[in-house]
Amino acid sequence: MASRASSAFLRRTITNNNIIAPSTTAHLFQTKLVIGSSSSSSQSCRCAHTVRVILTKDLPSGRGYSGEVQEVRAGYARNHLIPLKKALYATPQNFERVGIPDPNLVKDKTVVKVKRSDEEEEHNKAADLLRYYLRNKVLKIWRNADDMKSSRIHPGMVTHKSIREKLSKQLKIDLEDHEVVQLGSIPVVSHVDLEETGMENLLTSFPTLEDGEECPVQIKQLGEYVAKIGLGGGHSVGLKVAVSKR
């Protein structure tokens, strides 16, 4: 029995790498914990209220350098760093004042960007796999015709639901709920002459469906058609459909 080549299955064949944000931001804007002066080990374990500050001057003994963002005890900042103008509180206004970005916000944006890039790469690979799988396949749908001279089919029309059902039964492809099938209403001259570039041009001519909207096309004649499978990430894959006389 042939295994199902569903789009979900194709996605699962893609190995998801762990997302590791670049270390550039951490290198440029180090966040350190400064524990006051000569506290004992027991005192250093106490939970103290801390604040974030932007250093405006180098601290002695290499404890910090101008431009760094550090987390320090509130009393140390209030009684020493701020009055001596060695630091500013890490507020949005002060970040703008000194002309550096908030490292926390930079890290968050970097992680989001990396995740988004990883998702886009997954969508690209899934679309390429499905496109390769369907490249030489034709979905065949059989219908009765009125007579030898007529191409009008009966008893039922071919709709996007028919395509979805046949994809599962015939080509072993189970589409997910958000993956939309659209049908072209006009037959193509021949699938044989339909090259990859021609397929892409046909797909761009399909109308854009709104969220939740279903394809209204109903095929009522025998012939060779093209369907469009909409995937995640805005990708689409073409499908050759032949409606033949039973």
mmCIF file of C-alpha atoms in Angstrom, residues 127 130-139 171 182-184 186-206 224-230 235-242:
data_model
loop_
_atom_site.group_PDB
_atom_site.id
_atom_site.type_symbol
_atom_site.label_atom_id
_atom_site.label_comp_id
_atom_site.label_asym_id
_atom_site.label_seq_id
_atom_site.Cartn_x
_atom_site.Cartn_y
_atom_site.Cartn_z
ATOM 1 C CA ALA A 127 6.308 23.648 -1.451
ATOM 2 C CA LEU A 130 5.028 18.837 -3.175
ATOM 3 C CA ARG A 131 5.797 20.486 -6.519
ATOM 4 C CA TYR A 132 8.364 17.799 -7.306
ATOM 5 C CA TYR A 133 5.970 15.024 -6.264
ATOM 6 C CA LEU A 134 3.199 16.311 -8.560
ATOM 7 C CA ARG A 135 5.356 17.271 -11.535
ATOM 8 C CA ASN A 136 4.470 14.214 -13.673
ATOM 9 C CA LYS A 137 1.132 13.299 -12.106
ATOM 10 C CA VAL A 138 -2.381 13.912 -13.389
ATOM 11 C CA LEU A 139 -5.424 13.714 -11.132
ATOM 12 C CA LEU A 171 -2.571 10.522 -5.057
ATOM 13 C CA GLN A 182 -8.813 26.406 -6.508
ATOM 14 C CA LEU A 183 -10.010 25.213 -9.902
ATOM 15 C CA GLY A 184 -9.416 26.834 -13.255
ATOM 16 C CA ILE A 186 -11.222 27.062 -18.636
ATOM 17 C CA PRO A 187 -9.684 23.845 -20.029
ATOM 18 C CA VAL A 188 -6.056 23.938 -21.166
ATOM 19 C CA VAL A 189 -5.117 22.786 -24.646
ATOM 20 C CA SER A 190 -3.003 19.888 -23.391
ATOM 21 C CA HIS A 191 -1.162 18.892 -20.235
ATOM 22 C CA VAL A 192 1.662 17.596 -22.419
ATOM 23 C CA ASP A 193 2.477 21.087 -23.684
ATOM 24 C CA LEU A 194 2.137 22.633 -20.225
ATOM 25 C CA GLU A 195 5.690 23.247 -19.066
ATOM 26 C CA GLU A 196 6.691 24.533 -15.632
ATOM 27 C CA THR A 197 6.749 28.177 -16.743
ATOM 28 C CA GLY A 198 3.330 27.800 -18.335
ATOM 29 C CA MET A 199 1.958 26.322 -15.127
ATOM 30 C CA GLU A 200 3.345 29.200 -13.075
ATOM 31 C CA ASN A 201 1.750 31.721 -15.435
ATOM 32 C CA LEU A 202 -1.616 29.995 -15.085
ATOM 33 C CA LEU A 203 -1.374 29.997 -11.297
ATOM 34 C CA THR A 204 -0.784 33.748 -11.204
ATOM 35 C CA SER A 205 -4.028 34.274 -13.129
ATOM 36 C CA PHE A 206 -6.140 32.660 -10.386
ATOM 37 C CA GLU A 224 -7.944 18.906 -19.113
ATOM 38 C CA TYR A 225 -7.767 21.532 -16.396
ATOM 39 C CA VAL A 226 -5.376 23.039 -13.864
ATOM 40 C CA ALA A 227 -5.938 23.367 -10.120
ATOM 41 C CA LYS A 228 -4.039 25.500 -7.652
ATOM 42 C CA ILE A 229 -3.075 24.273 -4.182
ATOM 43 C CA GLY A 230 -2.393 27.130 -1.776
ATOM 44 C CA HIS A 235 3.301 29.382 -1.760
ATOM 45 C CA SER A 236 1.190 27.610 -4.383
ATOM 46 C CA VAL A 237 1.606 24.413 -6.362
ATOM 47 C CA GLY A 238 -0.059 23.507 -9.636
ATOM 48 C CA LEU A 239 -2.010 20.302 -10.190
ATOM 49 C CA LYS A 240 -3.033 18.790 -13.534
ATOM 50 C CA VAL A 241 -6.632 17.572 -13.549
ATOM 51 C CA ALA A 242 -8.231 15.460 -16.291
#
